Coordinates of C-alpha atoms and ligand atoms in Angstrom, one line a residue:
X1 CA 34.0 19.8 -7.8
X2 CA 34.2 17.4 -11.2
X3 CA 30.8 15.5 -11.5
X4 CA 32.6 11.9 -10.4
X5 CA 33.1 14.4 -7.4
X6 CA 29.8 15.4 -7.2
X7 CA 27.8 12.3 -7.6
X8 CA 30.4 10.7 -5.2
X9 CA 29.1 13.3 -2.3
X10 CA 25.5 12.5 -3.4
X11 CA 25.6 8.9 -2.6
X12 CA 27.4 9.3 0.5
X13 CA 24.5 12.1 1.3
X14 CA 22.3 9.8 0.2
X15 CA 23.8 7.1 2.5
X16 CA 23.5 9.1 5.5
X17 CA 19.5 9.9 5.1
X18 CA 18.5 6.5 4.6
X19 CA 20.4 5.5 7.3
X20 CA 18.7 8.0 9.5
X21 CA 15.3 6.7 8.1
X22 CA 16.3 3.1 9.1
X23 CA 16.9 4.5 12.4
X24 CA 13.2 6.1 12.8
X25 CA 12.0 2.5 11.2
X26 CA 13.8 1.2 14.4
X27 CA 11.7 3.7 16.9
X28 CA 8.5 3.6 15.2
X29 CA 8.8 -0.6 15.1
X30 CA 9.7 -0.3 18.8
X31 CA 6.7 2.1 19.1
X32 CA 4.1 0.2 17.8
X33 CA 5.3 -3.3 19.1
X34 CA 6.6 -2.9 22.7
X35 CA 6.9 0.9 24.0
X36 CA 4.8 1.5 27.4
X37 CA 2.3 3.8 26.8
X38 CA 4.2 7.2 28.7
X39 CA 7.0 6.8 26.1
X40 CA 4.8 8.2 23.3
X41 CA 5.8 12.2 24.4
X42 CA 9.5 11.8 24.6
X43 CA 9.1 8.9 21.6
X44 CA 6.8 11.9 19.4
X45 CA 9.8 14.5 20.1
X46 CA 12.5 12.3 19.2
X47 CA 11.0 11.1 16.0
X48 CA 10.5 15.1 15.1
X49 CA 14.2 15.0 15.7
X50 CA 14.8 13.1 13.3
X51 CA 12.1 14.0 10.4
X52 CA 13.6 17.5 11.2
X53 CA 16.9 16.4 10.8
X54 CA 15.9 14.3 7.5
X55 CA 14.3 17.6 5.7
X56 CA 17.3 19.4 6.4
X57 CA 19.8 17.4 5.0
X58 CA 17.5 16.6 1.9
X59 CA 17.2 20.5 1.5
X60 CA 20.5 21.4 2.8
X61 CA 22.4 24.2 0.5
X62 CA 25.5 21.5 0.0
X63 CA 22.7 19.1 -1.6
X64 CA 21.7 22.0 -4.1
X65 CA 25.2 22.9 -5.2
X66 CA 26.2 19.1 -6.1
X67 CA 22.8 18.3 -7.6
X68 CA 23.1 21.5 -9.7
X69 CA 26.8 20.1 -10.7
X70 CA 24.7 17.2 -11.6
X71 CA 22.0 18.6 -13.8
X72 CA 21.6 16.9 -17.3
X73 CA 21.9 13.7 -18.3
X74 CA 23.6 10.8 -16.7
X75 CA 24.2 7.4 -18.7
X76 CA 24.4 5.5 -15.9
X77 CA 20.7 4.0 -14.4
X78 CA 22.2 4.0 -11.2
X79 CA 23.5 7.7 -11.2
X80 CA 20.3 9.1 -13.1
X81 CA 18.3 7.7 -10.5
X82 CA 19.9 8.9 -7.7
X83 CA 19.4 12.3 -9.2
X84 CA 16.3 11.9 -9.7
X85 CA 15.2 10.8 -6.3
X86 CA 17.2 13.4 -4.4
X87 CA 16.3 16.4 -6.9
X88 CA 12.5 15.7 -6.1
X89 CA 13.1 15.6 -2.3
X90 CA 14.8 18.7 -2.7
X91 CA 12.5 20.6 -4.6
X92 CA 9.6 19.4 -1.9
X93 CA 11.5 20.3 0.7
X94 CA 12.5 23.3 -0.4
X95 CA 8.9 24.4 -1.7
X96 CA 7.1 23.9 2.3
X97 CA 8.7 26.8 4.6
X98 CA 9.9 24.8 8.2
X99 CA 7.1 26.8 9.8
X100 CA 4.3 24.9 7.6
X101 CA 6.0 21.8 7.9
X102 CA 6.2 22.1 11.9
X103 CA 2.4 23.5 11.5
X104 CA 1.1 20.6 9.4
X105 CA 3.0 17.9 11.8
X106 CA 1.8 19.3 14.9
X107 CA -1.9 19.3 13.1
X108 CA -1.2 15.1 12.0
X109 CA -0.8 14.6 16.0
X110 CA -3.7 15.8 16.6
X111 CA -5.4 15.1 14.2
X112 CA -4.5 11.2 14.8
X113 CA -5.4 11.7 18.9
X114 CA -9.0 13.6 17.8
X115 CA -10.0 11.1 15.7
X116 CA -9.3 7.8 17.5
X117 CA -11.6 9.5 20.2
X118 CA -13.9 10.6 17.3
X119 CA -14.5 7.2 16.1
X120 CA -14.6 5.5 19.2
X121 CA -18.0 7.9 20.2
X122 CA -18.9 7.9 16.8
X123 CA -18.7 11.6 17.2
X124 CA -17.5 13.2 13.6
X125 CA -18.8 17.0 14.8
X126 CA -15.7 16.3 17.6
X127 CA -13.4 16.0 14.4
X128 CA -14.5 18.7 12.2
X129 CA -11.8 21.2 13.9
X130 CA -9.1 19.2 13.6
X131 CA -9.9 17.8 10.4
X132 CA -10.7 21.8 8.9
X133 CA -6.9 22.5 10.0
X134 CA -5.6 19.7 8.4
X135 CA -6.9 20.3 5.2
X136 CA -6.5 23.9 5.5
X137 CA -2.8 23.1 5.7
X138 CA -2.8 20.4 3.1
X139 CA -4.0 23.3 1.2
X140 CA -1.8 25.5 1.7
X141 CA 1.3 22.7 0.8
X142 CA -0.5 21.7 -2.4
X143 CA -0.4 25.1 -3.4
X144 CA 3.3 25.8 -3.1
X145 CA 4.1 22.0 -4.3
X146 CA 1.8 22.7 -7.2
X147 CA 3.7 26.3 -7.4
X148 CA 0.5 27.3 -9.9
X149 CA 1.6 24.9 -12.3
X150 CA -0.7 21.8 -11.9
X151 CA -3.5 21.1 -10.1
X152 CA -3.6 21.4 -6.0
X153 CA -5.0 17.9 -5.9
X154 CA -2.4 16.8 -9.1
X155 CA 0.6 18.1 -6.3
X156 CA -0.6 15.4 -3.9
X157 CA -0.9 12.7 -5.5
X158 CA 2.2 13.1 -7.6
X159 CA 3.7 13.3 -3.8
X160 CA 2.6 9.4 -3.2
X161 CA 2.6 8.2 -7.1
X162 CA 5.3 9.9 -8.9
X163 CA 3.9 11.7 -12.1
X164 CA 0.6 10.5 -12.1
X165 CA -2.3 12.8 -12.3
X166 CA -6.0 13.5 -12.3
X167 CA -6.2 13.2 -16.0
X168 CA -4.7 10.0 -16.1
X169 CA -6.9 8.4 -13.1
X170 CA -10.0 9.9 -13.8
X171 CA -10.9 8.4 -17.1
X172 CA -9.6 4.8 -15.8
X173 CA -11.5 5.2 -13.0
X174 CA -14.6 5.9 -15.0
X175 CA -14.1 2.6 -17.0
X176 CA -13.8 0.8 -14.4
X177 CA -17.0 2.0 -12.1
X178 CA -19.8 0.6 -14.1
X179 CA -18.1 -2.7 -14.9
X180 CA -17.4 -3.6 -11.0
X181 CA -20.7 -2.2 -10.0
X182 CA -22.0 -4.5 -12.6
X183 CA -19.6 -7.2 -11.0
X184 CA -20.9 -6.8 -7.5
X185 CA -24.4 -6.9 -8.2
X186 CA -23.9 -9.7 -10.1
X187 CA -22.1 -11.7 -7.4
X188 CA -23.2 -10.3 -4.2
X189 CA -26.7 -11.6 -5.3
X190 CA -25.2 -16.0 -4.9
X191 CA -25.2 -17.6 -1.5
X192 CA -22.0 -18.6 -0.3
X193 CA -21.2 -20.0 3.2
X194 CA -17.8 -19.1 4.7
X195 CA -19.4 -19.5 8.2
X196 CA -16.3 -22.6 8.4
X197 CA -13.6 -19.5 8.1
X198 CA -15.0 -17.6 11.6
X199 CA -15.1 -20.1 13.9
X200 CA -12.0 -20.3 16.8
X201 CA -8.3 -21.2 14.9
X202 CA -5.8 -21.8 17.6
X203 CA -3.0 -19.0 17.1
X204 CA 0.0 -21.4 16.8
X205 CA -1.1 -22.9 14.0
X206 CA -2.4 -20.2 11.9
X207 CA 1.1 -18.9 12.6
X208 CA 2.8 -22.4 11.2
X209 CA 0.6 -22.5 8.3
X210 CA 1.3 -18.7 7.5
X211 CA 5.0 -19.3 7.7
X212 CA 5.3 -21.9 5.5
X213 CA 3.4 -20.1 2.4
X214 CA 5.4 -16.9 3.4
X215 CA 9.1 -19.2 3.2
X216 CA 7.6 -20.9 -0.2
X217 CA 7.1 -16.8 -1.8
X218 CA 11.1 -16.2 -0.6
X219 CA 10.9 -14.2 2.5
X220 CA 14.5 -14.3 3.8
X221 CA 14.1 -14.8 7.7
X222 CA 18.3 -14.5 7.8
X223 CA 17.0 -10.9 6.7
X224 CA 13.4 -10.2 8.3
X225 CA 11.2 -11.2 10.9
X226 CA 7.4 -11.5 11.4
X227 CA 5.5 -9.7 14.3
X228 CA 2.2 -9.6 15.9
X229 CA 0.6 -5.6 16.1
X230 CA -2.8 -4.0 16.0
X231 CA -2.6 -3.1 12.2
X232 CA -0.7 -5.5 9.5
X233 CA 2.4 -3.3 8.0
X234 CA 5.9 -3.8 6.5
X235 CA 8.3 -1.6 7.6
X236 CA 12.3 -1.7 6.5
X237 CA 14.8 -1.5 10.0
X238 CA 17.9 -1.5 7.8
X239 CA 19.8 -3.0 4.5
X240 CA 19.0 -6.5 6.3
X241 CA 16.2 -6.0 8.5
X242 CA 12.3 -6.1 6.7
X243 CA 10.1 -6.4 9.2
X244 CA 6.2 -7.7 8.5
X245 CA 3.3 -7.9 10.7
X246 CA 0.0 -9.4 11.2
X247 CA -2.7 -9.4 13.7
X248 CA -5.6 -12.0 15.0
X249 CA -8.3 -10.4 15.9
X250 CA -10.5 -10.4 12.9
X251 CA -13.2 -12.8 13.2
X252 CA -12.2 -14.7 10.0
X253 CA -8.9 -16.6 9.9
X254 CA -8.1 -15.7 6.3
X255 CA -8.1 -11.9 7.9
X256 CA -4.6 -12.8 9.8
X257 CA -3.7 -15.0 6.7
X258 CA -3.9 -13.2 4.0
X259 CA -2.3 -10.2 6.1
X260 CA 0.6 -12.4 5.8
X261 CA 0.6 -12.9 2.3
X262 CA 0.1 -9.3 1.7
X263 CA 3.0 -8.2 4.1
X264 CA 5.1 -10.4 2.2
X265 CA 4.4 -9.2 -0.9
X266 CA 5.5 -6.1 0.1
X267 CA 8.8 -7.5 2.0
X268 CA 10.2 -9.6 -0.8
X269 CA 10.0 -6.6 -2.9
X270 CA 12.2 -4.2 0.1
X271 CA 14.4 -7.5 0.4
X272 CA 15.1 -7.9 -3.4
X273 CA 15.7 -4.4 -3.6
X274 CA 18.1 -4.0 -1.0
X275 CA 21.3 -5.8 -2.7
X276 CA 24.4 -5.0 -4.4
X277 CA 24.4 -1.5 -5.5
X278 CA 21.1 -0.5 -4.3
X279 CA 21.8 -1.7 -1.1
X280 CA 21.7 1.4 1.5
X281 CA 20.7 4.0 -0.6
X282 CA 17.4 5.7 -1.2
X283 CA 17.1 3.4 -4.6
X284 CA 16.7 0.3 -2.1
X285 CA 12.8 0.4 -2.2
X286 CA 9.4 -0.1 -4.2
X287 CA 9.0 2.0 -7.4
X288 CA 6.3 4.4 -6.1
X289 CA 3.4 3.5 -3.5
X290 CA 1.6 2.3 -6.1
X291 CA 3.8 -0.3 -7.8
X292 CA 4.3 -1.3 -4.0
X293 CA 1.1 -1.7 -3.4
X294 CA 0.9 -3.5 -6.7
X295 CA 2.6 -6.1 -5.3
X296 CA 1.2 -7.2 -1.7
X297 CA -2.2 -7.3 -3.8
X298 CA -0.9 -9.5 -6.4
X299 CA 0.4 -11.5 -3.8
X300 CA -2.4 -11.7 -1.8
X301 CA -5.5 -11.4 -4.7
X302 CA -4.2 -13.1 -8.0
X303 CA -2.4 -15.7 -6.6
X304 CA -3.1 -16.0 -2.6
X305 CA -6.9 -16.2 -3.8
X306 CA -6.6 -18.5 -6.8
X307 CA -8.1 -21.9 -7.1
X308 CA -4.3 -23.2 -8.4
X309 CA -3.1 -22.0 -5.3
X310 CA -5.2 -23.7 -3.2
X311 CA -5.4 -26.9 -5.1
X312 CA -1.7 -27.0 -3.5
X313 CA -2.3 -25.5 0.0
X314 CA -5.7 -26.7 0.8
X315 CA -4.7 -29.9 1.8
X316 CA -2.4 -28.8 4.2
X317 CA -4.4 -26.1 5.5
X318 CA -7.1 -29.2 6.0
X319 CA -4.6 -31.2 7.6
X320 CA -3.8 -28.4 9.9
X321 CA -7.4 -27.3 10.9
X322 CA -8.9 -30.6 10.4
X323 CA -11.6 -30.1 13.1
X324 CA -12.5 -26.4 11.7
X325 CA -12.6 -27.8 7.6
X326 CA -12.0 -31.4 7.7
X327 CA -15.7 -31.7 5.8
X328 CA -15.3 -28.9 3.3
X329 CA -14.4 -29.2 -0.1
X330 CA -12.3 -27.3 -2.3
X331 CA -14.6 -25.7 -3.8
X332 CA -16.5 -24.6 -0.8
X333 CA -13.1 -23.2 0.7
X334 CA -12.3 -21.2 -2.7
X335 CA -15.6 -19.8 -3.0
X336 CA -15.7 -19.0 0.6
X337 CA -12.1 -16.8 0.1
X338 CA -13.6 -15.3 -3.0
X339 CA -16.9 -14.7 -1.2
X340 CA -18.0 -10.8 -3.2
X341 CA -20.0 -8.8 -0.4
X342 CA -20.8 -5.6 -0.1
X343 CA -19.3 -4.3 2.9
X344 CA -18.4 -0.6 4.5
X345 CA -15.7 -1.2 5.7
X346 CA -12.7 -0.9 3.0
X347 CA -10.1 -3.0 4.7
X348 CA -12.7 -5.6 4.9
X349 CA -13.7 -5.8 1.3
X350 CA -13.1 -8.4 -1.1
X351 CA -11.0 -7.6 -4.7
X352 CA -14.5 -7.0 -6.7
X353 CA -15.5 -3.8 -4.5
X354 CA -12.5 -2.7 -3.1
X355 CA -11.6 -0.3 -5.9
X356 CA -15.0 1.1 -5.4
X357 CA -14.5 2.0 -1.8
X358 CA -11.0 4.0 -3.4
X359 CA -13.2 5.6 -5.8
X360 CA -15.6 7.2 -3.1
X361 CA -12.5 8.5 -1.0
X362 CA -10.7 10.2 -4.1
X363 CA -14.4 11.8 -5.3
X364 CA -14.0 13.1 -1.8
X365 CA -10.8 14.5 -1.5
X366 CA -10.9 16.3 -4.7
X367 CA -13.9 18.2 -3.5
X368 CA -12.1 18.9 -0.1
X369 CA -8.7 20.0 -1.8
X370 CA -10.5 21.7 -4.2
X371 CA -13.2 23.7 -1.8
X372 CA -16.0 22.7 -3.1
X373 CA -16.7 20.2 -0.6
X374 CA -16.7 21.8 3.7
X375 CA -15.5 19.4 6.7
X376 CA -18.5 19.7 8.2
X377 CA -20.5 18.1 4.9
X378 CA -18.6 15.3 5.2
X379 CA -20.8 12.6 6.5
X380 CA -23.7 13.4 3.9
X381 CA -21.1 13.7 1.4
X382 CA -19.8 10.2 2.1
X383 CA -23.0 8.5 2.6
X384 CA -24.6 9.8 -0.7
X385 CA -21.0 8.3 -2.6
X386 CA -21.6 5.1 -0.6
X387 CA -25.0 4.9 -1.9
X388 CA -24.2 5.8 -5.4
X389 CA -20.9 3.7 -5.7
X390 CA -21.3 0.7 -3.0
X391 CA -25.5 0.4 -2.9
X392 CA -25.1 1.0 0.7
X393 CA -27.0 2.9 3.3
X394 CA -24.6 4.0 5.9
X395 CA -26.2 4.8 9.6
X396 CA -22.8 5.0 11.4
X397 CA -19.9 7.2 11.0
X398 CA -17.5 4.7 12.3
X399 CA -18.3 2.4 9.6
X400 CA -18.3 5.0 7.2
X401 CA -16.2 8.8 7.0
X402 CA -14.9 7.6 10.8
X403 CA -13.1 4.3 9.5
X404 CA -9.7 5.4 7.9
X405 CA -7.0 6.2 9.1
X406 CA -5.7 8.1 6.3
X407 CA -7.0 11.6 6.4
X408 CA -6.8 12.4 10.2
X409 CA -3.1 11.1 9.5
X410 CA -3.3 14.2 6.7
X411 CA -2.2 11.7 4.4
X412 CA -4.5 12.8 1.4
X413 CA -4.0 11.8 -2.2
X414 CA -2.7 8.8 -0.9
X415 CA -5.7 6.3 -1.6
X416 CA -5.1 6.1 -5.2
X417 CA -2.2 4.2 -5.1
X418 CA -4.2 1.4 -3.9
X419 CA -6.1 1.1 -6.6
X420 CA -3.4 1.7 -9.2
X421 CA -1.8 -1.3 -7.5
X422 CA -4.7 -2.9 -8.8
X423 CA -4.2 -2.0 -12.2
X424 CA -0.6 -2.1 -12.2
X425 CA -0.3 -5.7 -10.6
X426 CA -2.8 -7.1 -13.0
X427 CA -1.0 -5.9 -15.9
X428 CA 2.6 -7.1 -14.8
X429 CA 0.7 -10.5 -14.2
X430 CA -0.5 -10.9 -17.8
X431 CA 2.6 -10.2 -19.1
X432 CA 4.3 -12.9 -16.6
X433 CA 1.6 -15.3 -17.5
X434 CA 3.1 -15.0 -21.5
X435 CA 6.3 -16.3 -20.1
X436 CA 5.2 -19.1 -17.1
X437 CA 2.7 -21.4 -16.8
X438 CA 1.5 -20.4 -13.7
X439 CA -1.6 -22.6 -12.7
X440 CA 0.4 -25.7 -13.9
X441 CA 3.5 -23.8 -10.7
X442 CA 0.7 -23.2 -8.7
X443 CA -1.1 -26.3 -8.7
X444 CA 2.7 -27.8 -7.4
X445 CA 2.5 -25.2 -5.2
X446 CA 6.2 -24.2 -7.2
X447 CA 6.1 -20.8 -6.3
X448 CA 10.2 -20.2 -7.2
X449 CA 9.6 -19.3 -11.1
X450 CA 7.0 -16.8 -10.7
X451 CA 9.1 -15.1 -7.5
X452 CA 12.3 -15.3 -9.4
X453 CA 10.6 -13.7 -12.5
X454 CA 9.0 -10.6 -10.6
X455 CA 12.5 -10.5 -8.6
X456 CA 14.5 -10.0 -12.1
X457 CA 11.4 -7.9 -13.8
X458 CA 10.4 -5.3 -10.6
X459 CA 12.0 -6.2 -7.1
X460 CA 16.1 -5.9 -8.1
X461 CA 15.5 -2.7 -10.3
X462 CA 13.7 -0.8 -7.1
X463 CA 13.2 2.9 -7.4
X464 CA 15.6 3.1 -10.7
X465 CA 13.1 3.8 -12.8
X466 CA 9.5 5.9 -12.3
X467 CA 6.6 3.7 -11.8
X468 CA 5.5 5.0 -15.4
X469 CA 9.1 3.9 -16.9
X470 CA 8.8 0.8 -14.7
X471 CA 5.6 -0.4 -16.0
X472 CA 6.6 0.3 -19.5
X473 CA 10.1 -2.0 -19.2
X474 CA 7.9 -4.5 -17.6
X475 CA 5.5 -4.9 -19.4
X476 CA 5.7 -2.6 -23.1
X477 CA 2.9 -0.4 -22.3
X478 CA 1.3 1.7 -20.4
X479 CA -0.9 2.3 -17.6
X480 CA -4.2 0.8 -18.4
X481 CA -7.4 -1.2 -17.1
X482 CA -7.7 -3.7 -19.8
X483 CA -5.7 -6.6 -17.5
X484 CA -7.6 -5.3 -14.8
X485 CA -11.1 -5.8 -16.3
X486 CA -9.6 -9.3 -18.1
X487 CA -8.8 -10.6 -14.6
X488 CA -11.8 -9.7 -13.1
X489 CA -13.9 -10.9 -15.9
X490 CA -12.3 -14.4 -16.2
X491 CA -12.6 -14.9 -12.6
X492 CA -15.8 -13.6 -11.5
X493 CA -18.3 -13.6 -14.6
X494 CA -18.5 -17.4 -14.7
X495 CA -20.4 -19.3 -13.1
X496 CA -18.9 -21.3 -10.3
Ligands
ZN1 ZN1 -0.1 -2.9 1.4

């Protein structure tokens, strides 16, 4: 086999597996959206089928011998990349033996089942077994990930944030703590009304005014849709099909809204990615969670909660809810969507505090992962962080260890990457903002530049480069808190 050979077999490998996880996009879409409720046993066995099917191709002995015929360096962006991506899924899938990978998926079922009842009867001592085995097993896989080179913990996050480690995240972190406790304090203390923002919206028109900023940011509905379901996510269906939803039950408006926005941050990125070359392979896709997540926040944060922004949309947003805001000002309105709380529940908190709630879940999971912290502990452990980082006295396991999702799901070392989108997004902003004039765009509510510079910059070059490399191209440095803390600053420490 010559190395044109070679690589030639690896994209058409490639090819195949991404098609395959299209095609569990397409169940798991049809899952969440429409499937009667008896489906979910046959539906749980043929998604295995498939996840099964994925590991063994991505491990398969035939993958080996061409990425070995591969090793070394390629010239090409597009070639080194696909090496890259396909030599890490090979080495994780070769690392977890079939029997802990069947163990640890059988335990994220039940996990997921155990815990909606859990929370529901605000019964945590009724998830402690489930929630034992699952880190038990997340244990175990960190170990042989880590294969007693790095950390246990450094093995899982590296799995969601490629290369990124507890000495890189700890000392940001520990900049940033004191500074946004400092920032909440500060701002939680003024009296804002955003009363206006929870009263009844009709549906139809949330859904007009929604689709109008989500066409302005470049959301190609020739190549995507928009859906209602319980929780907002993006999801990619194929090389033309990103799918986004949103939800309305929150009591505020902006909840559904900003959903949107956020979706769609995420969806112009799979969209921009998904074209000529990149198109159907594994390099069709977001840099790494975080630079993903970077993103939708950016989206739905810097700009979706700027004043230039809304000097542009709040008229039309008036004219559309004229009985629900015809008296309120601009200024009522921003400071209303900028309103800094403190809140227990994560997905409801505003930018300020949100990195604080990520915070009290990684001091958490390292203590789990590394033993120092027992299942059963839990709630104490999480109500003494919530104290410490938040200034909040927690009474109710569903609105505190009960609330996420994430860990029953045995997805741990995954809440980072939110708030590394943080850092990353603020970072890729200040070095767009060098280039474009962005509260003169915004104030036209000329949203093309901005999308069309991000699109060049981040979306076309998808998982080409690591997020580290990625960042660096983008912007000349690396990872950092300084925009972070700059943004914040500016936007919060004055007076309004
Ligand atoms: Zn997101």
């Amino acid at each position: 086999m010559t190395r044109e050979q070679a690589l030639g077999r690896l994209e058409s490998m490639d090819r195949e597996i991404t098609m395959l996880e299209h095609i569990a996009a397409v169940l798991e879409w049809d899952s969440e959206l429409y499937a009667p409720a008896k489906e979910s046993d046959e539906r749980g066995r043929q998604m295995e089928f498939l996840q099964r099917e994925i590991h063994r191709r991505e491990s398969s002995e035939v993958m080996g011998e061409v990425l070995s015929r591969l090793e070394g360096k390629e010239d090409d962006p597009f070639a080194a990349a696909l090496v890259r991506v396909r030599s890490r899924s090979y080495r994780l899938g070769k690392a977890l033996p079939e029997d802990l990978v069947g163990r640890l998926s059988r335990a994220k079922t039940t996990g997921y089942v155990v815990w909606l009842q859990a929370r529901k009867d605000n019964d945590f001592a009724s998830f402690v077994p489930a929630l034992e085995e699952l880190v038990s097993l997340t244990r175990e896989q960190a170990s042989l990930l880590s294969g007693g080179k790095t950390g246990r913990y450094d093995a899982l996050l590296d799995m969601y944030e490629e290369g990124m480690t507890t000495r890189e995240v700890d000392p940001l972190f520990d900049a940033l703590r004191p500074i946004l406790v400092s920032l909440v304090d500060e701002r939680s203390a003024q009296k804002v009304d955003d009363a206006f923002l929870r009263q009844p919206y009709p549906i139809d028109l949330q859904d007009q005014f929604a689709q109008k900023v989500i066409t302005d940011m470049g959301f190609d509905f020739s190549r995507g849709l928009k859906g209602i379901a319980a929780h907002p996510f993006t999801s990619a269906l194929g090389e033309d099909d990103v799918r986004i939803t949103t939800r309305y039950t929150d009591p505020s408006v902006m909840d559904s809204f900003f959903s949107s926005v956020h979706e769609c941050g995420h969806a112009i990125y799979e969209q921009t990615a998904s074209q000529g070359r990149l198109k159907g392979t594994s390099l069709a896709g977001g840099a790494s969670y975080g630079m993903h997540e970077s993103q939708s926040r950016l989206w739905e944060n810097i700009i979706g909660r700027s004043l230039p922004f809304w000097m542009h949309y709040f008229p039309l947003f008036r004219d559309t809810f004229p009985e629900q805001v015809g008296g309120v000002t601009l200024a009522e309105f921003y400071h209303a969507v900028n309103k800094v709380e403190r809140t227990p529940i994560r997905t409801n908190a505003d930018e300020v505090s949100y990195p604080l709630h990520i915070m009290l879940r990684y001091r958490l999971e390292k203590q789990l992962i590394a033993g120092t912290l027992a299942v059963p502990d839990i709630p104490q452990a999480w109500n003494e962080a919530s104290r410490d980082l938040l200034g909040l006295e927690i009474t109710d396991d569903r609105l505190g260890c009960l609330q996420d999702v994430h860990w029953a799901s045995g997805e741990i070392g995954y809440f980072p990457t939110y708030a590394l989108g943080n850092l990353y997004g603020a970072q890729i902003w200040e070095t767009l903002r060098k280039d474009l004039d962005t509260d003169h765009l915004l104030a036209r509510g000329d949203l093309f530049p901005i999308v069309s510079w991000l699109k060049e910059k981040v979306y076309s070059q998808g998982l080409l480069y690591t997020p580290k490399e990625l960042l660096r191209r983008v912007t000349g440095a690396s990872l950092d808190a300084g925009a972070y803390v700059r943004y914040l600053t500016d936007k919060y420490h004055t007076s309004w």
